[in-house]
JSON list of C-alpha atoms and ligand atoms in Angstrom, two decimals:
[
{"chain": "A", "resi": 1, "resn": "MET", "atom": "CA", "xyz": [-12.75, -14.15, 6.74]},
{"chain": "A", "resi": 2, "resn": "ALA", "atom": "CA", "xyz": [-13.14, -11.67, 3.89]},
{"chain": "A", "resi": 3, "resn": "ASP", "atom": "CA", "xyz": [-15.75, -12.46, 1.25]},
{"chain": "A", "resi": 4, "resn": "ARG", "atom": "CA", "xyz": [-13.38, -11.59, -1.58]},
{"chain": "A", "resi": 5, "resn": "LEU", "atom": "CA", "xyz": [-9.74, -12.15, -2.49]},
{"chain": "A", "resi": 6, "resn": "THR", "atom": "CA", "xyz": [-6.92, -9.74, -3.21]},
{"chain": "A", "resi": 7, "resn": "LEU", "atom": "CA", "xyz": [-4.99, -10.87, -6.27]},
{"chain": "A", "resi": 8, "resn": "GLU", "atom": "CA", "xyz": [-1.56, -9.66, -7.34]},
{"chain": "A", "resi": 9, "resn": "ILE", "atom": "CA", "xyz": [0.19, -11.08, -10.36]},
{"chain": "A", "resi": 10, "resn": "ALA", "atom": "CA", "xyz": [3.70, -9.87, -11.15]},
{"chain": "A", "resi": 11, "resn": "THR", "atom": "CA", "xyz": [6.53, -10.89, -13.45]},
{"chain": "A", "resi": 12, "resn": "PRO", "atom": "CA", "xyz": [10.16, -9.80, -13.11]},
{"chain": "A", "resi": 13, "resn": "MET", "atom": "CA", "xyz": [9.23, -7.03, -15.60]},
{"chain": "A", "resi": 14, "resn": "ARG", "atom": "CA", "xyz": [5.96, -5.61, -14.28]},
{"chain": "A", "resi": 15, "resn": "LEU", "atom": "CA", "xyz": [2.88, -5.76, -12.13]},
{"chain": "A", "resi": 16, "resn": "VAL", "atom": "CA", "xyz": [0.28, -7.40, -14.38]},
{"chain": "A", "resi": 17, "resn": "VAL", "atom": "CA", "xyz": [-2.81, -7.58, -12.13]},
{"chain": "A", "resi": 18, "resn": "ALA", "atom": "CA", "xyz": [-3.78, -5.94, -8.83]},
{"chain": "A", "resi": 19, "resn": "GLU", "atom": "CA", "xyz": [-7.48, -6.56, -8.24]},
{"chain": "A", "resi": 20, "resn": "THR", "atom": "CA", "xyz": [-10.10, -7.62, -5.74]},
{"chain": "A", "resi": 21, "resn": "VAL", "atom": "CA", "xyz": [-11.69, -10.79, -7.12]},
{"chain": "A", "resi": 22, "resn": "ASP", "atom": "CA", "xyz": [-14.18, -13.53, -6.22]},
{"chain": "A", "resi": 23, "resn": "GLU", "atom": "CA", "xyz": [-12.42, -16.65, -7.42]},
{"chain": "A", "resi": 24, "resn": "ILE", "atom": "CA", "xyz": [-9.12, -17.69, -9.00]},
{"chain": "A", "resi": 25, "resn": "VAL", "atom": "CA", "xyz": [-8.03, -20.84, -10.83]},
{"chain": "A", "resi": 26, "resn": "ILE", "atom": "CA", "xyz": [-4.26, -21.28, -10.98]},
{"chain": "A", "resi": 27, "resn": "PRO", "atom": "CA", "xyz": [-2.17, -23.68, -13.07]},
{"chain": "A", "resi": 28, "resn": "GLY", "atom": "CA", "xyz": [0.02, -25.19, -10.37]},
{"chain": "A", "resi": 29, "resn": "SER", "atom": "CA", "xyz": [2.86, -27.51, -11.35]},
{"chain": "A", "resi": 30, "resn": "GLN", "atom": "CA", "xyz": [0.78, -30.41, -9.93]},
{"chain": "A", "resi": 31, "resn": "GLY", "atom": "CA", "xyz": [-2.38, -29.35, -11.75]},
{"chain": "A", "resi": 32, "resn": "TYR", "atom": "CA", "xyz": [-5.02, -26.64, -11.69]},
{"chain": "A", "resi": 33, "resn": "PHE", "atom": "CA", "xyz": [-6.40, -25.54, -8.32]},
{"chain": "A", "resi": 34, "resn": "GLY", "atom": "CA", "xyz": [-9.18, -23.15, -7.40]},
{"chain": "A", "resi": 35, "resn": "VAL", "atom": "CA", "xyz": [-9.01, -20.51, -4.67]},
{"chain": "A", "resi": 36, "resn": "LEU", "atom": "CA", "xyz": [-12.07, -19.06, -2.96]},
{"chain": "A", "resi": 37, "resn": "PRO", "atom": "CA", "xyz": [-12.16, -16.78, 0.12]},
{"chain": "A", "resi": 38, "resn": "GLY", "atom": "CA", "xyz": [-11.17, -18.71, 3.26]},
{"chain": "A", "resi": 39, "resn": "HIS", "atom": "CA", "xyz": [-8.70, -20.97, 1.43]},
{"chain": "A", "resi": 40, "resn": "ALA", "atom": "CA", "xyz": [-6.04, -22.56, 3.64]},
{"chain": "A", "resi": 41, "resn": "PRO", "atom": "CA", "xyz": [-2.52, -21.11, 3.39]},
{"chain": "A", "resi": 42, "resn": "PHE", "atom": "CA", "xyz": [-0.74, -22.64, 0.44]},
{"chain": "A", "resi": 43, "resn": "LEU", "atom": "CA", "xyz": [2.48, -22.21, -1.50]},
{"chain": "A", "resi": 44, "resn": "THR", "atom": "CA", "xyz": [3.13, -23.89, -4.83]},
{"chain": "A", "resi": 45, "resn": "THR", "atom": "CA", "xyz": [5.20, -23.65, -7.96]},
{"chain": "A", "resi": 46, "resn": "LEU", "atom": "CA", "xyz": [3.42, -22.68, -11.18]},
{"chain": "A", "resi": 47, "resn": "GLY", "atom": "CA", "xyz": [3.16, -24.87, -14.24]},
{"chain": "A", "resi": 48, "resn": "ILE", "atom": "CA", "xyz": [2.32, -23.72, -17.75]},
{"chain": "A", "resi": 49, "resn": "GLY", "atom": "CA", "xyz": [-1.30, -22.87, -18.41]},
{"chain": "A", "resi": 50, "resn": "GLU", "atom": "CA", "xyz": [-4.15, -20.45, -18.20]},
{"chain": "A", "resi": 51, "resn": "LEU", "atom": "CA", "xyz": [-4.82, -18.55, -15.00]},
{"chain": "A", "resi": 52, "resn": "THR", "atom": "CA", "xyz": [-8.46, -17.49, -14.64]},
{"chain": "A", "resi": 53, "resn": "TYR", "atom": "CA", "xyz": [-10.02, -15.05, -12.22]},
{"chain": "A", "resi": 54, "resn": "ARG", "atom": "CA", "xyz": [-13.61, -14.03, -11.79]},
{"chain": "A", "resi": 55, "resn": "ILE", "atom": "CA", "xyz": [-15.01, -10.67, -10.74]},
{"chain": "A", "resi": 56, "resn": "GLY", "atom": "CA", "xyz": [-18.76, -11.02, -10.34]},
{"chain": "A", "resi": 57, "resn": "ARG", "atom": "CA", "xyz": [-19.86, -12.72, -13.56]},
{"chain": "A", "resi": 58, "resn": "ASP", "atom": "CA", "xyz": [-16.86, -11.64, -15.60]},
{"chain": "A", "resi": 59, "resn": "GLU", "atom": "CA", "xyz": [-13.97, -14.01, -16.17]},
{"chain": "A", "resi": 60, "resn": "TYR", "atom": "CA", "xyz": [-10.45, -12.86, -17.07]},
{"chain": "A", "resi": 61, "resn": "TYR", "atom": "CA", "xyz": [-7.66, -14.97, -18.50]},
{"chain": "A", "resi": 62, "resn": "LEU", "atom": "CA", "xyz": [-3.88, -14.88, -18.52]},
{"chain": "A", "resi": 63, "resn": "ALA", "atom": "CA", "xyz": [-1.33, -17.20, -20.07]},
{"chain": "A", "resi": 64, "resn": "VAL", "atom": "CA", "xyz": [1.27, -17.90, -17.38]},
{"chain": "A", "resi": 65, "resn": "SER", "atom": "CA", "xyz": [4.37, -20.05, -17.10]},
{"chain": "A", "resi": 66, "resn": "GLY", "atom": "CA", "xyz": [6.76, -20.81, -14.28]},
{"chain": "A", "resi": 67, "resn": "GLY", "atom": "CA", "xyz": [7.15, -19.14, -10.90]},
{"chain": "A", "resi": 68, "resn": "PHE", "atom": "CA", "xyz": [5.29, -19.35, -7.60]},
{"chain": "A", "resi": 69, "resn": "ALA", "atom": "CA", "xyz": [1.85, -18.77, -6.13]},
{"chain": "A", "resi": 70, "resn": "GLU", "atom": "CA", "xyz": [1.11, -18.09, -2.48]},
{"chain": "A", "resi": 71, "resn": "VAL", "atom": "CA", "xyz": [-2.30, -18.06, -0.80]},
{"chain": "A", "resi": 72, "resn": "ARG", "atom": "CA", "xyz": [-2.50, -16.49, 2.63]},
{"chain": "A", "resi": 73, "resn": "ASP", "atom": "CA", "xyz": [-5.16, -14.51, 4.52]},
{"chain": "A", "resi": 74, "resn": "ASP", "atom": "CA", "xyz": [-7.38, -14.12, 1.44]},
{"chain": "A", "resi": 75, "resn": "LYS", "atom": "CA", "xyz": [-4.48, -12.67, -0.50]},
{"chain": "A", "resi": 76, "resn": "VAL", "atom": "CA", "xyz": [-3.07, -14.46, -3.54]},
{"chain": "A", "resi": 77, "resn": "ILE", "atom": "CA", "xyz": [0.34, -13.48, -4.86]},
{"chain": "A", "resi": 78, "resn": "VAL", "atom": "CA", "xyz": [1.51, -14.93, -8.15]},
{"chain": "A", "resi": 79, "resn": "LEU", "atom": "CA", "xyz": [5.13, -14.33, -9.16]},
{"chain": "A", "resi": 80, "resn": "ALA", "atom": "CA", "xyz": [5.27, -15.67, -12.68]},
{"chain": "A", "resi": 81, "resn": "ASP", "atom": "CA", "xyz": [8.19, -15.95, -15.08]},
{"chain": "A", "resi": 82, "resn": "CYS", "atom": "CA", "xyz": [5.79, -14.82, -17.84]},
{"chain": "A", "resi": 83, "resn": "ALA", "atom": "CA", "xyz": [2.19, -13.65, -17.75]},
{"chain": "A", "resi": 84, "resn": "GLU", "atom": "CA", "xyz": [0.28, -12.24, -20.72]},
{"chain": "A", "resi": 85, "resn": "ARG", "atom": "CA", "xyz": [-3.25, -10.98, -21.15]},
{"chain": "A", "resi": 86, "resn": "PRO", "atom": "CA", "xyz": [-5.12, -12.05, -24.31]},
{"chain": "A", "resi": 87, "resn": "ASP", "atom": "CA", "xyz": [-4.58, -8.71, -26.07]},
{"chain": "A", "resi": 88, "resn": "GLU", "atom": "CA", "xyz": [-0.84, -8.81, -25.37]},
{"chain": "A", "resi": 89, "resn": "ILE", "atom": "CA", "xyz": [-0.29, -12.11, -27.11]},
{"chain": "A", "resi": 90, "resn": "ASP", "atom": "CA", "xyz": [1.25, -12.13, -30.57]},
{"chain": "A", "resi": 91, "resn": "ARG", "atom": "CA", "xyz": [-0.59, -15.06, -32.18]},
{"chain": "A", "resi": 92, "resn": "ALA", "atom": "CA", "xyz": [1.72, -15.34, -35.17]},
{"chain": "A", "resi": 93, "resn": "ARG", "atom": "CA", "xyz": [4.71, -15.63, -32.84]},
{"chain": "A", "resi": 94, "resn": "ALA", "atom": "CA", "xyz": [2.91, -18.29, -30.78]},
{"chain": "A", "resi": 95, "resn": "GLU", "atom": "CA", "xyz": [2.06, -20.20, -34.00]},
{"chain": "A", "resi": 96, "resn": "ARG", "atom": "CA", "xyz": [5.72, -20.13, -35.03]},
{"chain": "A", "resi": 97, "resn": "ALA", "atom": "CA", "xyz": [6.76, -21.34, -31.57]},
{"chain": "A", "resi": 98, "resn": "ARG", "atom": "CA", "xyz": [4.18, -24.16, -31.81]},
{"chain": "A", "resi": 99, "resn": "GLU", "atom": "CA", "xyz": [5.41, -25.25, -35.25]},
{"chain": "A", "resi": 100, "resn": "ARG", "atom": "CA", "xyz": [9.04, -25.16, -34.11]},
{"chain": "A", "resi": 101, "resn": "ALA", "atom": "CA", "xyz": [8.29, -27.26, -31.03]},
{"chain": "A", "resi": 102, "resn": "GLU", "atom": "CA", "xyz": [6.16, -29.76, -32.98]},
{"chain": "A", "resi": 103, "resn": "ARG", "atom": "CA", "xyz": [8.88, -30.18, -35.59]},
{"chain": "A", "resi": 104, "resn": "ARG", "atom": "CA", "xyz": [11.45, -30.87, -32.86]},
{"chain": "A", "resi": 105, "resn": "LEU", "atom": "CA", "xyz": [9.16, -33.34, -31.10]},
{"chain": "A", "resi": 106, "resn": "SER", "atom": "CA", "xyz": [8.25, -35.14, -34.35]},
{"chain": "A", "resi": 107, "resn": "GLY", "atom": "CA", "xyz": [11.77, -36.51, -34.72]},
{"chain": "A", "resi": 108, "resn": "ARG", "atom": "CA", "xyz": [12.02, -34.91, -38.20]},
{"chain": "A", "resi": 109, "resn": "SER", "atom": "CA", "xyz": [14.38, -32.21, -37.04]},
{"chain": "A", "resi": 110, "resn": "ASP", "atom": "CA", "xyz": [18.05, -32.34, -38.14]},
{"chain": "A", "resi": 111, "resn": "GLU", "atom": "CA", "xyz": [19.32, -30.73, -34.95]},
{"chain": "A", "resi": 112, "resn": "GLU", "atom": "CA", "xyz": [19.97, -32.29, -31.54]},
{"chain": "A", "resi": 113, "resn": "VAL", "atom": "CA", "xyz": [16.63, -32.06, -29.68]},
{"chain": "A", "resi": 114, "resn": "ASP", "atom": "CA", "xyz": [16.11, -31.36, -25.98]},
{"chain": "A", "resi": 115, "resn": "TYR", "atom": "CA", "xyz": [12.70, -33.04, -25.62]},
{"chain": "A", "resi": 116, "resn": "SER", "atom": "CA", "xyz": [11.73, -31.63, -22.25]},
{"chain": "A", "resi": 117, "resn": "ARG", "atom": "CA", "xyz": [12.55, -28.12, -23.46]},
{"chain": "A", "resi": 118, "resn": "ALA", "atom": "CA", "xyz": [10.55, -28.63, -26.66]},
{"chain": "A", "resi": 119, "resn": "THR", "atom": "CA", "xyz": [7.62, -30.06, -24.66]},
{"chain": "A", "resi": 120, "resn": "ALA", "atom": "CA", "xyz": [7.58, -26.99, -22.41]},
{"chain": "A", "resi": 121, "resn": "ALA", "atom": "CA", "xyz": [7.83, -24.66, -25.43]},
{"chain": "A", "resi": 122, "resn": "LEU", "atom": "CA", "xyz": [4.88, -26.47, -27.03]},
{"chain": "A", "resi": 123, "resn": "ALA", "atom": "CA", "xyz": [2.82, -26.11, -23.83]},
{"chain": "A", "resi": 124, "resn": "ARG", "atom": "CA", "xyz": [3.61, -22.37, -23.67]},
{"chain": "A", "resi": 125, "resn": "ALA", "atom": "CA", "xyz": [2.65, -21.90, -27.33]},
{"chain": "A", "resi": 126, "resn": "LEU", "atom": "CA", "xyz": [-0.63, -23.84, -26.99]},
{"chain": "A", "resi": 127, "resn": "THR", "atom": "CA", "xyz": [-1.54, -21.93, -23.83]},
{"chain": "A", "resi": 128, "resn": "ARG", "atom": "CA", "xyz": [-0.87, -18.59, -25.57]},
{"chain": "A", "resi": 129, "resn": "LEU", "atom": "CA", "xyz": [-3.02, -19.59, -28.54]},
{"chain": "A", "resi": 130, "resn": "GLN", "atom": "CA", "xyz": [-5.83, -20.62, -26.21]},
{"chain": "A", "resi": 131, "resn": "THR", "atom": "CA", "xyz": [-5.63, -17.42, -24.14]},
{"chain": "A", "resi": 132, "resn": "ALA", "atom": "CA", "xyz": [-5.33, -15.22, -27.25]},
{"chain": "A", "resi": 133, "resn": "GLY", "atom": "CA", "xyz": [-8.76, -16.52, -28.29]},
{"chain": "A", "resi": 134, "resn": "ARG", "atom": "CA", "xyz": [-10.42, -15.22, -25.09]},
{"chain": "A", "resi": 135, "resn": "SER", "atom": "CA", "xyz": [-12.55, -12.12, -25.23]},
{"chain": "A", "resi": 136, "resn": "HIS", "atom": "CA", "xyz": [-11.09, -10.52, -22.07]},
{"chain": "B", "resi": 1, "resn": "ATP", "atom": "P1", "xyz": [9.37, -17.68, -28.39]},
{"chain": "B", "resi": 1, "resn": "ATP", "atom": "O1", "xyz": [10.09, -18.89, -28.89]},
{"chain": "B", "resi": 1, "resn": "ATP", "atom": "O2", "xyz": [8.40, -17.14, -29.36]},
{"chain": "B", "resi": 1, "resn": "ATP", "atom": "O3", "xyz": [10.31, -16.64, -27.78]},
{"chain": "B", "resi": 1, "resn": "ATP", "atom": "P2", "xyz": [8.92, -18.71, -25.75]},
{"chain": "B", "resi": 1, "resn": "ATP", "atom": "O4", "xyz": [7.85, -19.61, -25.24]},
{"chain": "B", "resi": 1, "resn": "ATP", "atom": "O5", "xyz": [10.29, -19.28, -25.80]},
{"chain": "B", "resi": 1, "resn": "ATP", "atom": "O6", "xyz": [8.45, -18.18, -27.18]},
{"chain": "B", "resi": 1, "resn": "ATP", "atom": "P3", "xyz": [9.15, -17.24, -23.34]},
{"chain": "B", "resi": 1, "resn": "ATP", "atom": "O7", "xyz": [10.57, -17.58, -22.98]},
{"chain": "B", "resi": 1, "resn": "ATP", "atom": "O8", "xyz": [8.06, -17.99, -22.64]},
{"chain": "B", "resi": 1, "resn": "ATP", "atom": "O9", "xyz": [8.96, -17.36, -24.94]},
{"chain": "B", "resi": 1, "resn": "ATP", "atom": "O10", "xyz": [8.90, -15.67, -23.14]},
{"chain": "B", "resi": 1, "resn": "ATP", "atom": "C1", "xyz": [9.91, -14.69, -23.34]},
{"chain": "B", "resi": 1, "resn": "ATP", "atom": "C2", "xyz": [9.24, -13.32, -23.28]},
{"chain": "B", "resi": 1, "resn": "ATP", "atom": "O11", "xyz": [8.47, -13.11, -24.47]},
{"chain": "B", "resi": 1, "resn": "ATP", "atom": "C3", "xyz": [8.27, -13.14, -22.14]},
{"chain": "B", "resi": 1, "resn": "ATP", "atom": "O12", "xyz": [8.31, -11.80, -21.71]},
{"chain": "B", "resi": 1, "resn": "ATP", "atom": "C4", "xyz": [6.91, -13.46, -22.74]},
{"chain": "B", "resi": 1, "resn": "ATP", "atom": "O13", "xyz": [5.87, -12.77, -22.06]},
{"chain": "B", "resi": 1, "resn": "ATP", "atom": "C5", "xyz": [7.09, -12.94, -24.16]},
{"chain": "B", "resi": 1, "resn": "ATP", "atom": "N1", "xyz": [6.34, -13.73, -25.17]},
{"chain": "B", "resi": 1, "resn": "ATP", "atom": "C6", "xyz": [6.64, -14.96, -25.63]},
{"chain": "B", "resi": 1, "resn": "ATP", "atom": "N2", "xyz": [5.80, -15.37, -26.60]},
{"chain": "B", "resi": 1, "resn": "ATP", "atom": "C7", "xyz": [4.91, -14.34, -26.75]},
{"chain": "B", "resi": 1, "resn": "ATP", "atom": "C8", "xyz": [3.78, -14.12, -27.60]},
{"chain": "B", "resi": 1, "resn": "ATP", "atom": "N3", "xyz": [3.37, -15.04, -28.49]},
{"chain": "B", "resi": 1, "resn": "ATP", "atom": "N4", "xyz": [3.13, -12.95, -27.48]},
{"chain": "B", "resi": 1, "resn": "ATP", "atom": "C9", "xyz": [3.52, -12.01, -26.61]},
{"chain": "B", "resi": 1, "resn": "ATP", "atom": "N5", "xyz": [4.57, -12.14, -25.77]},
{"chain": "B", "resi": 1, "resn": "ATP", "atom": "C10", "xyz": [5.26, -13.29, -25.83]}
]
């Protein structure tokens, strides 16, 4: 068993992270789960939320949504639909997305509303706003 983990995070557009890390917390579709070296093999779909990884004492954050995560042999591969680092997030855009989703969910919108789509959009916007506030 290695004492560290290899982490790769990719989207259809790019490789976002390729690092050796100590610990990872992943937003799975059934909830957050932590991965340390020696973790049992595992495959899951991703939800919407903040992925965190730790290198020594430093923590790093990404807003992710949708896709898959696989844990095998101390290697973690995340294939995400979207993944953004804090400095890549456009806060004003995320605020607009949050307001749009909240208006749709409030029932005050004139248009036909797809509630599950609006709920997911709200979760993406709130996650981006949270991650944008991180220092890394
Ligand atoms: P919007 O309504 O603002 O497009 P969205 O949640 O519908 O938000 P997504 O479909 O999740 O957007 O993402 C589409 C693409 O835009 C992805 O590449 C994603 O990384 C990028 N993206 C979305 N919102 C932001 C943001 N606030 N800052 C930076 N990149 C973003």
